Tab-separated table of C-alpha atoms in Angstrom:
chain	number	residue	atom	x	y	z
A	1	MET	CA	-40.777	149.769	23.337
A	2	LEU	CA	-44.172	148.790	25.000
A	3	GLY	CA	-45.636	151.027	22.807
A	4	TYR	CA	-44.236	149.686	19.695
A	5	LEU	CA	-44.803	146.003	20.696
A	6	SER	CA	-48.328	147.004	21.834
A	7	SER	CA	-48.958	148.240	18.174
A	8	LEU	CA	-47.888	145.235	16.712
A	9	VAL	CA	-49.826	142.764	19.074
A	10	ARG	CA	-52.948	144.797	19.772
A	11	ASN	CA	-53.005	143.787	23.230
A	12	ARG	CA	-51.291	145.301	25.984
A	13	SER	CA	-50.623	142.085	28.773
A	14	HIS	CA	-49.083	140.100	25.455
A	15	ALA	CA	-47.010	143.227	24.500
A	16	GLN	CA	-45.819	143.371	28.110
A	17	ASP	CA	-44.803	139.363	27.738
A	18	LEU	CA	-43.097	140.379	24.669
A	19	LEU	CA	-41.379	142.972	26.488
A	20	GLN	CA	-40.062	140.819	29.303
A	21	ASP	CA	-38.815	138.377	26.628
A	22	SER	CA	-37.374	141.004	24.602
A	23	PHE	CA	-35.280	142.497	27.329
A	24	LEU	CA	-34.164	138.777	28.309
A	25	GLN	CA	-32.811	138.418	24.716
A	26	ILE	CA	-31.297	141.929	24.763
A	27	HIS	CA	-29.204	140.923	27.781
A	28	ARG	CA	-28.252	137.808	25.981
A	29	SER	CA	-27.090	139.328	22.623
A	30	ARG	CA	-25.589	142.502	24.294
A	31	HIS	CA	-22.512	141.524	23.053
A	32	THR	CA	-23.611	142.304	19.528
A	33	TYR	CA	-24.256	146.133	20.285
A	34	ARG	CA	-21.772	148.117	18.632
A	35	PRO	CA	-20.898	151.357	20.693
A	36	ASP	CA	-20.288	153.025	17.234
A	37	LEU	CA	-24.181	152.647	16.328
A	38	PRO	CA	-27.285	154.057	17.600
A	39	VAL	CA	-29.032	152.052	20.418
A	40	LYS	CA	-32.689	152.211	19.413
A	41	PRO	CA	-32.582	150.598	16.144
A	42	TRP	CA	-30.621	147.450	17.696
A	43	VAL	CA	-33.101	147.199	20.521
A	44	PHE	CA	-36.050	147.773	18.230
A	45	ALA	CA	-34.978	145.014	15.640
A	46	ILE	CA	-34.573	142.402	18.856
A	47	ALA	CA	-38.266	143.447	20.017
A	48	ARG	CA	-39.621	143.460	16.546
A	49	HIS	CA	-37.679	139.823	16.106
A	50	MET	CA	-39.279	138.508	19.457
A	51	TRP	CA	-42.848	139.537	17.916
A	52	LEU	CA	-42.181	137.751	14.623
A	53	MET	CA	-40.970	134.360	16.454
A	54	ASP	CA	-44.190	135.053	18.630
A	55	LEU	CA	-46.246	134.990	15.767
A	56	ARG	CA	-44.590	132.175	14.116
A	57	THR	CA	-45.215	129.879	17.155
A	58	ARG	CA	-48.591	131.078	18.022
A	59	SER	CA	-51.643	130.392	16.078
A	60	ARG	CA	-53.111	133.701	14.583
A	61	ARG	CA	-55.897	134.878	16.623
A	62	PRO	CA	-58.493	136.852	14.616
A	63	GLN	CA	-59.028	140.219	16.227
A	64	ALA	CA	-62.054	140.814	18.008
A	65	GLU	CA	-64.346	143.206	16.418
A	66	GLY	CA	-64.217	146.469	17.793
A	67	GLU	CA	-61.223	145.672	19.719
A	68	LEU	CA	-58.923	149.073	19.343
A	69	LEU	CA	-55.169	149.143	18.949
A	70	GLU	CA	-53.284	150.212	22.016
A	71	ILE	CA	-50.835	152.607	19.618
A	72	PRO	CA	-50.027	156.257	20.396
A	73	VAL	CA	-51.525	158.610	17.903
A	74	PRO	CA	-49.347	160.394	15.605
A	75	ALA	CA	-49.213	164.516	16.700
A	76	ASP	CA	-49.714	165.695	12.885
A	77	VAL	CA	-53.148	163.858	13.197
A	78	ALA	CA	-54.486	164.285	16.580
A	79	SER	CA	-56.267	167.291	16.091
A	80	LEU	CA	-58.108	165.895	13.415
A	81	ALA	CA	-60.328	163.494	15.372
A	82	ASP	CA	-60.994	161.983	19.062
A	83	ARG	CA	-58.750	159.173	19.874
A	84	ASP	CA	-61.068	156.387	19.314
A	85	THR	CA	-61.760	157.390	15.969
A	86	LEU	CA	-58.036	157.883	15.179
A	87	ARG	CA	-57.116	154.546	16.792
A	88	ARG	CA	-59.833	152.806	14.415
A	89	ALA	CA	-58.626	154.530	11.354
A	90	LEU	CA	-54.938	153.423	12.160
A	91	ARG	CA	-56.186	150.003	12.838
A	92	ASP	CA	-57.723	149.798	9.339
A	93	LEU	CA	-54.084	150.744	7.926
A	94	LEU	CA	-51.821	148.094	6.356
A	95	PRO	CA	-49.756	146.929	9.015
A	96	ASP	CA	-46.266	147.292	7.180
A	97	ARG	CA	-47.673	150.996	6.592
A	98	ARG	CA	-48.493	151.724	9.788
A	99	GLU	CA	-45.268	150.367	11.382
A	100	ALA	CA	-43.281	152.664	9.406
A	101	LEU	CA	-45.882	155.467	9.944
A	102	LEU	CA	-45.530	154.738	13.876
A	103	LEU	CA	-41.387	154.229	13.857
A	104	HIS	CA	-41.104	157.377	12.375
A	105	HIS	CA	-43.978	159.922	13.830
A	106	ILE	CA	-43.911	157.985	17.090
A	107	TRP	CA	-40.704	156.605	18.141
A	108	GLY	CA	-38.741	159.096	15.723
A	109	PHE	CA	-36.600	156.846	13.741
A	110	SER	CA	-35.249	157.907	10.780
A	111	PHE	CA	-36.352	156.578	7.355
A	112	ALA	CA	-32.559	155.232	7.067
A	113	GLU	CA	-33.090	153.201	10.332
A	114	ILE	CA	-36.691	152.033	9.851
A	115	GLY	CA	-34.879	150.716	6.372
A	116	GLN	CA	-32.527	148.825	8.360
A	117	LEU	CA	-34.850	147.666	11.037
A	118	LEU	CA	-37.410	146.200	8.512
A	119	GLY	CA	-34.842	145.103	5.855
A	120	ILE	CA	-36.100	147.436	3.107
A	121	ARG	CA	-34.515	150.501	1.389
A	122	GLU	CA	-35.033	153.981	2.902
A	123	ASP	CA	-37.013	155.078	-0.164
A	124	ALA	CA	-39.524	152.470	0.361
A	125	ALA	CA	-39.850	153.435	4.162
A	126	LYS	CA	-40.497	156.668	3.166
A	127	LEU	CA	-43.095	155.719	0.888
A	128	ARG	CA	-44.972	153.531	3.498
A	129	SER	CA	-44.897	156.122	6.295
A	130	SER	CA	-46.152	158.453	3.482
A	131	ARG	CA	-48.808	156.553	2.150
A	132	ALA	CA	-49.960	155.355	5.500
A	133	MET	CA	-50.406	159.033	6.704
A	134	GLY	CA	-52.385	159.689	3.183
A	135	ASP	CA	-54.652	156.843	3.561
A	136	LEU	CA	-55.281	157.965	7.205
A	137	ARG	CA	-56.019	161.251	6.410
A	138	ARG	CA	-58.680	159.743	3.499
A	139	SER	CA	-59.894	157.414	6.266
A	140	LEU	CA	-60.552	160.246	8.727
A	141	GLN	CA	-62.288	162.759	6.291
A	142	GLY	CA	-64.502	159.553	5.250
A	143	MET	CA	-65.393	159.277	8.928
A	144	ARG	CA	-66.361	162.643	9.575
A	145	GLU	CA	-68.469	162.662	5.927
B	1	MET	CA	-18.408	141.731	28.141
B	2	THR	CA	-16.397	142.877	24.863
B	3	PRO	CA	-18.867	144.127	22.013
B	4	LEU	CA	-18.332	142.471	18.637
B	5	PRO	CA	-15.505	144.247	16.107
B	6	ALA	CA	-17.177	145.763	13.228
B	7	PRO	CA	-18.033	143.213	9.980
B	8	THR	CA	-14.860	144.392	8.308
B	9	THR	CA	-12.471	143.821	11.245
B	10	ARG	CA	-14.237	140.129	11.569
B	11	THR	CA	-13.448	139.549	8.160
B	12	LEU	CA	-9.921	139.742	8.419
B	13	PRO	CA	-9.203	136.318	9.579
B	14	PHE	CA	-10.604	135.290	5.970
B	15	LEU	CA	-7.502	137.371	4.104
B	16	PRO	CA	-5.022	134.572	4.272
B	17	ILE	CA	-7.173	131.738	3.893
B	18	ALA	CA	-8.304	133.416	1.026
B	19	ALA	CA	-4.704	134.009	-0.360
B	20	ALA	CA	-4.351	130.226	0.482
B	21	GLN	CA	-7.171	129.238	-1.294
B	22	LEU	CA	-6.319	131.382	-4.285
B	23	VAL	CA	-2.728	129.472	-4.642
B	24	ALA	CA	-3.437	126.061	-3.310
B	25	ALA	CA	-5.067	124.478	-6.613
B	26	VAL	CA	-2.044	126.003	-8.754
B	27	LEU	CA	0.486	124.944	-6.421
B	28	VAL	CA	-0.549	121.257	-5.956
B	29	PHE	CA	-1.878	120.658	-9.763
B	30	GLY	CA	-0.286	123.546	-11.268
B	31	ILE	CA	-1.760	126.394	-13.480
B	32	ARG	CA	-4.422	125.675	-16.408
B	33	LEU	CA	-3.361	124.812	-19.617
B	34	ASP	CA	-4.401	127.807	-21.664
B	35	ALA	CA	-3.236	130.390	-19.025
B	36	PRO	CA	-0.988	132.012	-21.671
B	37	GLN	CA	-3.757	132.454	-23.845
B	38	LEU	CA	-6.222	133.970	-21.433
B	39	GLY	CA	-3.490	136.088	-19.804
B	40	PHE	CA	-2.827	137.850	-16.316
B	41	GLY	CA	-6.369	139.476	-16.772
B	42	LEU	CA	-8.477	136.330	-16.896
B	43	THR	CA	-6.331	134.073	-14.719
B	44	TRP	CA	-5.222	135.849	-11.394
B	45	GLY	CA	-7.060	139.205	-12.142
B	46	ALA	CA	-10.178	137.551	-12.359
B	47	SER	CA	-9.908	134.984	-9.514
B	48	THR	CA	-8.852	137.904	-7.277
B	49	LEU	CA	-12.101	140.057	-8.619
B	50	GLN	CA	-13.788	136.442	-7.776
B	51	LEU	CA	-11.985	136.599	-4.342
B	52	LEU	CA	-12.743	140.234	-3.338
B	53	LEU	CA	-16.686	139.558	-4.091
B	54	SER	CA	-16.232	136.515	-1.817
B	55	LEU	CA	-14.955	138.709	1.099
B	56	LEU	CA	-17.471	141.110	0.521
B	57	LEU	CA	-20.326	138.828	0.692
B	58	ILE	CA	-18.988	137.268	4.109
B	59	VAL	CA	-18.588	141.034	5.139
B	60	LEU	CA	-22.244	141.313	4.400
B	61	ALA	CA	-23.394	138.254	6.119
B	62	LEU	CA	-21.413	139.210	9.425
B	63	ARG	CA	-23.545	142.648	9.214
B	64	GLU	CA	-26.939	141.031	8.659
B	65	ALA	CA	-25.940	138.728	12.103
B	66	ILE	CA	-25.865	142.431	13.957
B	67	PRO	CA	-29.778	143.262	14.732
B	68	GLY	CA	-30.785	146.619	13.488
B	69	THR	CA	-28.449	146.506	10.628
B	70	THR	CA	-30.157	144.429	8.556
B	71	LEU	CA	-29.405	144.530	4.414
B	72	SER	CA	-32.492	145.605	2.477
B	73	ARG	CA	-34.009	143.602	-0.432
B	74	HIS	CA	-32.754	145.779	-3.075
B	75	ALA	CA	-29.158	145.630	-1.361
B	76	LEU	CA	-29.642	141.878	-1.739
B	77	VAL	CA	-30.762	141.568	-5.174
B	78	VAL	CA	-27.578	143.840	-6.138
B	79	THR	CA	-25.310	141.399	-4.210
B	80	PHE	CA	-26.908	138.265	-5.588
B	81	GLY	CA	-26.998	139.664	-8.952
B	82	ALA	CA	-23.206	140.782	-8.689
B	83	SER	CA	-22.337	137.315	-7.650
B	84	ILE	CA	-24.165	136.179	-10.800
B	85	ALA	CA	-22.980	138.378	-13.256
B	86	ALA	CA	-19.447	137.640	-11.999
B	87	VAL	CA	-19.548	134.151	-12.405
B	88	VAL	CA	-21.408	134.184	-15.888
B	89	GLY	CA	-19.056	137.325	-17.053
B	90	ILE	CA	-16.030	135.458	-16.273
B	91	THR	CA	-17.020	132.444	-17.919
B	92	TRP	CA	-18.288	134.004	-20.924
B	93	TRP	CA	-15.370	135.899	-21.496
B	94	THR	CA	-12.779	132.834	-20.661
B	95	TRP	CA	-14.706	130.844	-23.143
B	96	THR	CA	-14.522	133.484	-25.882
B	97	LEU	CA	-10.755	133.566	-25.848
B	98	SER	CA	-10.019	129.918	-25.114
B	99	PRO	CA	-12.924	127.585	-25.749
B	100	THR	CA	-11.933	124.592	-24.290
B	101	THR	CA	-14.253	121.333	-23.979
B	102	VAL	CA	-14.123	118.197	-21.839
B	103	GLU	CA	-13.539	114.860	-23.737
B	104	PRO	CA	-16.734	113.135	-23.584
B	105	ARG	CA	-15.167	109.865	-22.152
B	106	ALA	CA	-13.647	111.825	-19.101
B	107	GLU	CA	-16.701	114.117	-18.349
B	108	LEU	CA	-17.841	112.268	-15.254
B	109	VAL	CA	-14.569	111.928	-13.816
B	110	VAL	CA	-13.577	115.941	-14.452
B	111	TRP	CA	-17.200	116.631	-13.101
B	112	ARG	CA	-16.797	115.227	-9.873
B	113	ILE	CA	-13.270	116.591	-9.590
B	114	CYS	CA	-14.201	119.810	-9.725
B	115	LEU	CA	-17.783	119.274	-8.062
B	116	GLY	CA	-16.095	117.646	-5.404
B	117	GLY	CA	-12.545	119.836	-4.899
B	118	THR	CA	-14.832	123.252	-4.971
B	119	ILE	CA	-17.129	122.059	-2.251
B	120	LEU	CA	-14.222	120.491	-0.338
B	121	LEU	CA	-12.102	124.063	-0.438
B	122	ALA	CA	-15.454	125.881	0.647
B	123	LEU	CA	-16.463	123.567	3.940
B	124	PRO	CA	-13.581	125.268	5.920
B	125	VAL	CA	-14.477	128.922	4.619
B	126	LEU	CA	-18.055	127.849	5.568
B	127	ALA	CA	-17.466	126.398	8.880
B	128	LEU	CA	-15.773	129.692	10.382
B	129	ALA	CA	-18.046	131.890	8.592
B	130	GLY	CA	-21.084	130.424	10.008
B	131	TRP	CA	-19.120	130.326	13.378
B	132	LEU	CA	-18.681	134.074	13.365
B	133	VAL	CA	-22.247	134.656	12.117
B	134	ALA	CA	-23.573	132.190	15.090
B	135	SER	CA	-21.390	134.153	17.714
B	136	ALA	CA	-23.607	137.203	16.431
B	137	PHE	CA	-27.604	137.424	16.749
B	138	PRO	CA	-28.583	136.771	13.175
B	139	LEU	CA	-32.430	137.617	13.223
B	140	ARG	CA	-32.789	135.862	9.620
B	141	PRO	CA	-30.271	132.900	10.008
B	142	ARG	CA	-31.136	131.535	6.477
B	143	LEU	CA	-30.146	134.296	4.747
B	144	ALA	CA	-26.884	135.167	6.693
B	145	GLY	CA	-26.281	131.539	5.888
B	146	ALA	CA	-26.707	131.805	2.369
B	147	LEU	CA	-24.429	134.840	2.133
B	148	CYS	CA	-21.854	132.557	3.951
B	149	GLY	CA	-22.298	129.775	1.706
B	150	LEU	CA	-22.038	132.024	-1.585
B	151	GLY	CA	-19.275	133.823	-0.102
B	152	ALA	CA	-16.886	130.411	0.721
B	153	GLY	CA	-18.169	129.044	-2.931
B	154	LEU	CA	-16.944	131.971	-4.790
B	155	MET	CA	-13.703	131.919	-2.778
B	156	ALA	CA	-13.089	128.373	-3.624
B	157	ASP	CA	-14.047	128.523	-7.052
B	158	ALA	CA	-11.490	131.371	-7.512
B	159	GLY	CA	-8.680	129.251	-6.826
B	160	TRP	CA	-10.240	126.091	-8.719
B	161	ARG	CA	-10.858	127.718	-12.033
B	162	LEU	CA	-7.075	128.726	-12.188
B	163	PHE	CA	-6.194	124.665	-12.568
B	164	CYS	CA	-9.274	123.893	-14.172
B	165	HIS	CA	-8.354	123.585	-17.687
B	166	TYR	CA	-12.073	123.366	-19.002
B	167	SER	CA	-13.548	126.838	-20.166
B	168	ASP	CA	-16.795	125.154	-21.685
B	169	PRO	CA	-19.873	126.903	-20.119
B	170	ALA	CA	-21.688	123.530	-19.482
B	171	HIS	CA	-18.770	122.086	-17.785
B	172	VAL	CA	-18.329	125.491	-15.615
B	173	PHE	CA	-22.269	125.899	-14.850
B	174	GLY	CA	-22.582	122.129	-14.559
B	175	ALA	CA	-19.633	121.881	-11.671
B	176	HIS	CA	-18.274	124.945	-10.535
B	177	THR	CA	-21.406	127.161	-10.829
B	178	LEU	CA	-23.668	124.164	-9.009
B	179	ALA	CA	-20.784	123.570	-6.135
B	180	ILE	CA	-21.299	127.078	-5.414
B	181	LEU	CA	-25.105	126.702	-5.272
B	182	ILE	CA	-24.716	123.706	-3.269
B	183	THR	CA	-22.546	125.761	-0.561
B	184	THR	CA	-25.162	128.824	-0.591
B	185	ILE	CA	-27.933	126.540	-0.112
B	186	THR	CA	-25.835	124.187	2.659
B	187	GLY	CA	-24.951	127.342	4.524
B	188	SER	CA	-28.748	128.785	4.277
B	189	LEU	CA	-29.802	125.186	5.745
B	190	LEU	CA	-27.324	124.763	8.389
B	191	CYS	CA	-27.781	128.403	9.666
B	192	GLY	CA	-31.224	127.918	9.634
B	193	ARG	CA	-31.551	124.604	11.312
B	194	TRP	CA	-28.830	125.190	13.790
B	195	LEU	CA	-28.698	128.916	14.905
B	196	PRO	CA	-31.086	129.461	18.029
B	197	ARG	CA	-33.830	132.196	16.961
B	198	THR	CA	-34.413	133.490	20.244
């Protein structure tokens, strides 16, 4: 969850604050968890909600030039470049595509679960992730050339 | 701590309310005058269909109120589209089989009765659905509220249309559909305003 929040806010201490708020909210709304459903989409949906609420209350601060996302790198592309280059390439992806890519490749969500988490269709989640992967490969190729 | 039951289980209390809504106006005011002309299908059949649709909308609202099970845009378009199609289809079909218009001098009175009656019948359903949504954790409270309001409006209109004698689309859309729209907006505004987001 910390990794996921870090990928959304681009700052580890901010992500830690959000993580704390998320756990508090998870505790408050624990009665809404249904044991017949997987726990991960429920937990991540609350964390994502906390991030969205945080976005709403804070004025958006432009990201400082050169600041790198604190996000894990998908194994599929880890061998293509060094970590900083990969992070730069990930940072340049469209946020909604990057989120779908990371949710699937890093946190192991199925596309159906991503669809439910983001409020989109399963096909759309698959498309976003696949486009993000394509963009990432093209971006890394461009950096090498 | 007891986990929330499934949305379908939480919708069960609405079944007796829905049944009461279906027959209330008919029992108090009597069935519409053109009922024999319309037949069972376009009176009780169409209203039951509309009622089932309203119950489905409440199930979806309660599902929307559980984190991690939010509805996709596609599902929402289908849901709202099906509701509009049902109202328009029933109105058009009824008008084709039995075209009855409101007398010009009674237009305002009939409009007030149908608009007010539908909204009044919808309010308790909206209150109960809103309370059930609030007892979960809706991440998109305005949307969950709109689904509740649409469900409540459709449920109330399903019963009210059995009493209203007029099938003129101008009257149906201007009073009945407007009432559904008002309950939808009211549900959305109430849930968006009062439900805590964090």
